């Protein structure tokens, strides 16, 4: 921090600045890193939802997913299969594009809370035992992207949406809506 202040301080009055400011880059390494995380994570989540809803990528489709939801106590199973599958599909696409980022994150967080509450929590922490490890990782990545913001290379920034920079508010929206959606689904 001290070095940064020394490098950016102005020259004494009357003299030229010792280090003229360089133009801001179009995208920083952090922006490119966020884009990579968003694309890989978001497209895998979208594909996972497409497996459930449309039977793509080796998925079993809506009918089989509905039967699985019915077996977990979600009735009507088809309705909850559509909600869960579309939440993953649209939430994943939203994160991949950096579009409506807190809402996209909320969709994924809500689905993962439901998965933990109904399936994986009873099996402990680790995926090898059927535990919450995978679901927690998905929810944390989604929440982190909402908190950090999607970066400069995103639709939110392109359309100048106010949540395009992330922050506590965007994280609170993602966690709050995801948690509320999960709670409503679990109660119904």
CSV table of C-alpha atoms in Angstrom, one decimal:
chain,number,residue,atom,x,y,z
A,1,UNK,CA,0.0,0.0,0.0
A,2,UNK,CA,2.8,2.4,0.9
A,3,UNK,CA,4.6,1.7,-2.4
A,4,UNK,CA,1.4,2.3,-4.3
A,5,UNK,CA,1.0,5.7,-2.6
A,6,UNK,CA,4.6,6.6,-3.4
A,7,UNK,CA,4.3,5.6,-7.0
A,8,UNK,CA,1.0,7.6,-7.5
A,9,UNK,CA,1.9,10.8,-5.6
A,10,UNK,CA,2.1,14.0,-7.6
A,11,UNK,CA,5.3,15.8,-8.3
A,12,UNK,CA,5.9,19.0,-6.4
A,13,UNK,CA,3.9,21.9,-7.6
A,14,UNK,CA,5.2,23.6,-10.7
A,15,UNK,CA,6.9,20.4,-12.0
A,16,UNK,CA,5.7,17.6,-14.3
A,17,UNK,CA,4.4,14.4,-12.8
A,18,UNK,CA,7.2,11.8,-12.5
A,19,UNK,CA,4.9,8.9,-13.5
A,20,UNK,CA,2.1,9.8,-16.0
A,21,UNK,CA,-1.0,7.7,-15.5
A,22,UNK,CA,-1.3,4.8,-18.0
A,23,UNK,CA,-4.6,4.3,-19.7
A,24,UNK,CA,-6.9,1.8,-18.0
A,25,UNK,CA,-6.8,-1.6,-19.7
A,26,UNK,CA,-10.0,-2.9,-21.4
A,27,UNK,CA,-9.9,-6.0,-19.1
A,28,UNK,CA,-7.6,-6.9,-16.3
A,29,UNK,CA,-6.4,-10.4,-15.4
A,30,UNK,CA,-9.1,-10.4,-12.7
A,31,UNK,CA,-11.7,-9.7,-15.3
A,32,UNK,CA,-10.5,-12.5,-17.5
A,33,UNK,CA,-10.3,-14.9,-14.5
A,34,UNK,CA,-13.9,-14.0,-13.5
A,35,UNK,CA,-14.9,-14.6,-17.1
A,36,UNK,CA,-13.3,-18.0,-17.0
A,37,UNK,CA,-14.9,-19.0,-13.8
A,38,UNK,CA,-18.3,-17.7,-14.9
A,39,UNK,CA,-18.1,-19.5,-18.3
A,40,UNK,CA,-17.0,-22.9,-17.0
A,41,UNK,CA,-19.1,-22.9,-13.9
A,42,UNK,CA,-22.1,-21.4,-15.5
A,43,UNK,CA,-22.2,-23.6,-18.6
A,44,UNK,CA,-21.7,-26.7,-16.6
A,45,UNK,CA,-24.6,-25.7,-14.3
A,46,UNK,CA,-26.7,-24.9,-17.4
A,47,UNK,CA,-25.9,-28.2,-18.9
A,48,UNK,CA,-26.9,-29.9,-15.6
A,49,UNK,CA,-30.2,-28.2,-15.8
A,50,UNK,CA,-30.7,-29.1,-19.4
A,51,UNK,CA,-30.1,-32.8,-18.5
A,52,UNK,CA,-33.1,-32.6,-16.1
A,53,UNK,CA,-35.5,-30.6,-18.2
A,54,UNK,CA,-34.7,-31.7,-21.8
A,55,UNK,CA,-32.7,-34.9,-21.4
A,56,UNK,CA,-29.7,-33.4,-23.1
A,57,UNK,CA,-26.0,-34.4,-22.5
A,58,UNK,CA,-27.0,-37.9,-21.3
A,59,UNK,CA,-29.7,-36.7,-18.9
A,60,UNK,CA,-32.8,-38.6,-18.2
A,61,UNK,CA,-35.2,-35.8,-19.0
A,62,UNK,CA,-38.2,-34.3,-17.3
A,63,UNK,CA,-40.3,-37.4,-16.7
A,64,UNK,CA,-37.5,-39.2,-14.9
A,65,UNK,CA,-36.5,-36.1,-13.0
A,66,UNK,CA,-40.1,-35.6,-11.9
A,67,UNK,CA,-40.2,-39.2,-10.6
A,68,UNK,CA,-37.0,-38.5,-8.6
A,69,UNK,CA,-38.5,-35.3,-7.1
A,70,UNK,CA,-41.7,-37.2,-6.2
A,71,UNK,CA,-39.6,-39.8,-4.4
A,72,UNK,CA,-38.0,-37.0,-2.4
A,73,UNK,CA,-41.4,-35.7,-1.3
A,74,UNK,CA,-41.8,-32.8,-3.8
A,75,UNK,CA,-45.3,-32.9,-5.1
A,76,UNK,CA,-46.2,-32.4,-7.9
A,77,UNK,CA,-42.9,-33.8,-9.0
A,78,UNK,CA,-43.1,-32.4,-12.5
A,79,UNK,CA,-43.6,-28.9,-11.3
A,80,UNK,CA,-40.6,-29.1,-8.9
A,81,UNK,CA,-38.5,-30.8,-11.6
A,82,UNK,CA,-39.2,-27.9,-13.9
A,83,UNK,CA,-38.4,-25.3,-11.2
A,84,UNK,CA,-35.2,-27.1,-10.2
A,85,UNK,CA,-34.0,-27.8,-13.7
A,86,UNK,CA,-34.8,-24.3,-15.0
A,87,UNK,CA,-33.2,-22.7,-12.0
A,88,UNK,CA,-29.9,-24.6,-12.9
A,89,UNK,CA,-30.3,-23.9,-16.6
A,90,UNK,CA,-31.1,-20.2,-16.4
A,91,UNK,CA,-29.0,-19.6,-13.3
A,92,UNK,CA,-26.0,-21.1,-15.1
A,93,UNK,CA,-26.6,-19.2,-18.3
A,94,UNK,CA,-27.0,-16.0,-16.3
A,95,UNK,CA,-23.7,-16.5,-14.5
A,96,UNK,CA,-21.9,-17.5,-17.8
A,97,UNK,CA,-23.1,-14.3,-19.4
A,98,UNK,CA,-22.7,-12.2,-16.3
A,99,UNK,CA,-26.4,-11.2,-16.8
A,100,UNK,CA,-28.6,-10.4,-13.8
A,101,UNK,CA,-25.7,-11.9,-11.8
A,102,UNK,CA,-27.3,-11.8,-8.3
A,103,UNK,CA,-30.5,-13.3,-9.6
A,104,UNK,CA,-28.6,-16.0,-11.4
A,105,UNK,CA,-26.6,-16.8,-8.3
A,106,UNK,CA,-29.8,-16.8,-6.2
A,107,UNK,CA,-31.3,-19.5,-8.5
A,108,UNK,CA,-28.3,-21.8,-8.0
A,109,UNK,CA,-28.1,-21.1,-4.3
A,110,UNK,CA,-31.7,-22.0,-3.8
A,111,UNK,CA,-31.4,-25.3,-5.6
A,112,UNK,CA,-28.3,-26.2,-3.7
A,113,UNK,CA,-29.9,-25.4,-0.3
A,114,UNK,CA,-32.8,-27.7,-1.3
A,115,UNK,CA,-30.4,-30.4,-2.4
A,116,UNK,CA,-28.5,-30.2,0.9
A,117,UNK,CA,-31.7,-30.2,3.0
A,118,UNK,CA,-33.4,-33.1,1.2
A,119,UNK,CA,-30.6,-35.3,0.0
A,120,UNK,CA,-27.0,-34.7,1.0
A,121,UNK,CA,-27.0,-33.3,4.5
A,122,UNK,CA,-27.9,-36.7,6.0
A,123,UNK,CA,-24.7,-38.2,4.5
A,124,UNK,CA,-22.2,-35.8,6.1
A,125,UNK,CA,-19.6,-33.5,4.5
A,126,UNK,CA,-17.9,-35.5,1.8
A,127,UNK,CA,-19.1,-36.3,-1.7
A,128,UNK,CA,-17.6,-39.8,-1.5
A,129,UNK,CA,-20.3,-40.5,1.1
A,130,UNK,CA,-23.0,-38.6,-0.7
A,131,UNK,CA,-22.5,-35.6,1.5
A,132,UNK,CA,-22.8,-31.8,1.0
A,133,UNK,CA,-19.4,-31.1,-0.4
A,134,UNK,CA,-20.5,-30.6,-4.0
A,135,UNK,CA,-23.6,-28.6,-3.1
A,136,UNK,CA,-21.7,-26.3,-0.8
A,137,UNK,CA,-19.0,-25.6,-3.4
A,138,UNK,CA,-21.7,-24.7,-6.0
A,139,UNK,CA,-23.5,-22.4,-3.6
A,140,UNK,CA,-20.3,-20.7,-2.5
A,141,UNK,CA,-19.0,-20.1,-6.0
A,142,UNK,CA,-22.4,-18.6,-7.0
A,143,UNK,CA,-22.4,-16.4,-3.9
A,144,UNK,CA,-18.8,-15.3,-4.5
A,145,UNK,CA,-19.4,-14.3,-8.1
A,146,UNK,CA,-22.4,-12.2,-6.9
A,147,UNK,CA,-20.3,-10.6,-4.2
A,148,UNK,CA,-17.2,-9.9,-6.4
A,149,UNK,CA,-19.3,-8.9,-9.4
A,150,UNK,CA,-19.2,-10.4,-12.8
A,151,UNK,CA,-16.3,-8.3,-14.0
A,152,UNK,CA,-15.9,-5.9,-16.9
A,153,UNK,CA,-16.5,-8.7,-19.5
A,154,UNK,CA,-20.2,-9.2,-18.6
A,155,UNK,CA,-23.6,-8.3,-19.8
A,156,UNK,CA,-24.3,-6.6,-16.5
A,157,UNK,CA,-21.5,-4.1,-17.2
A,158,UNK,CA,-22.5,-3.8,-20.9
A,159,UNK,CA,-26.1,-2.8,-19.9
A,160,UNK,CA,-24.9,-0.7,-16.9
A,161,UNK,CA,-27.0,-2.7,-14.4
A,162,UNK,CA,-26.3,-1.4,-10.9
A,163,UNK,CA,-25.3,-4.8,-9.6
A,164,UNK,CA,-22.6,-5.2,-12.3
A,165,UNK,CA,-19.9,-4.3,-9.7
A,166,UNK,CA,-20.9,-6.8,-7.0
A,167,UNK,CA,-20.7,-5.8,-3.4
A,168,UNK,CA,-22.5,-6.6,-0.1
A,169,UNK,CA,-25.8,-5.6,-1.6
A,170,UNK,CA,-25.5,-8.0,-4.5
A,171,UNK,CA,-24.4,-10.8,-2.2
A,172,UNK,CA,-27.3,-10.1,0.1
A,173,UNK,CA,-29.8,-10.2,-2.7
A,174,UNK,CA,-28.3,-13.5,-4.0
A,175,UNK,CA,-28.2,-15.2,-0.6
A,176,UNK,CA,-31.6,-13.7,0.5
A,177,UNK,CA,-33.5,-14.6,-2.6
A,178,UNK,CA,-31.9,-18.1,-2.8
A,179,UNK,CA,-32.6,-18.8,0.8
A,180,UNK,CA,-36.2,-17.5,0.6
A,181,UNK,CA,-36.8,-19.5,-2.5
A,182,UNK,CA,-35.4,-22.6,-0.9
A,183,UNK,CA,-37.4,-22.1,2.3
A,184,UNK,CA,-40.7,-21.7,0.3
A,185,UNK,CA,-40.0,-24.8,-1.7
A,186,UNK,CA,-39.1,-26.8,1.4
A,187,UNK,CA,-42.3,-25.7,3.2
A,188,UNK,CA,-44.6,-26.3,0.3
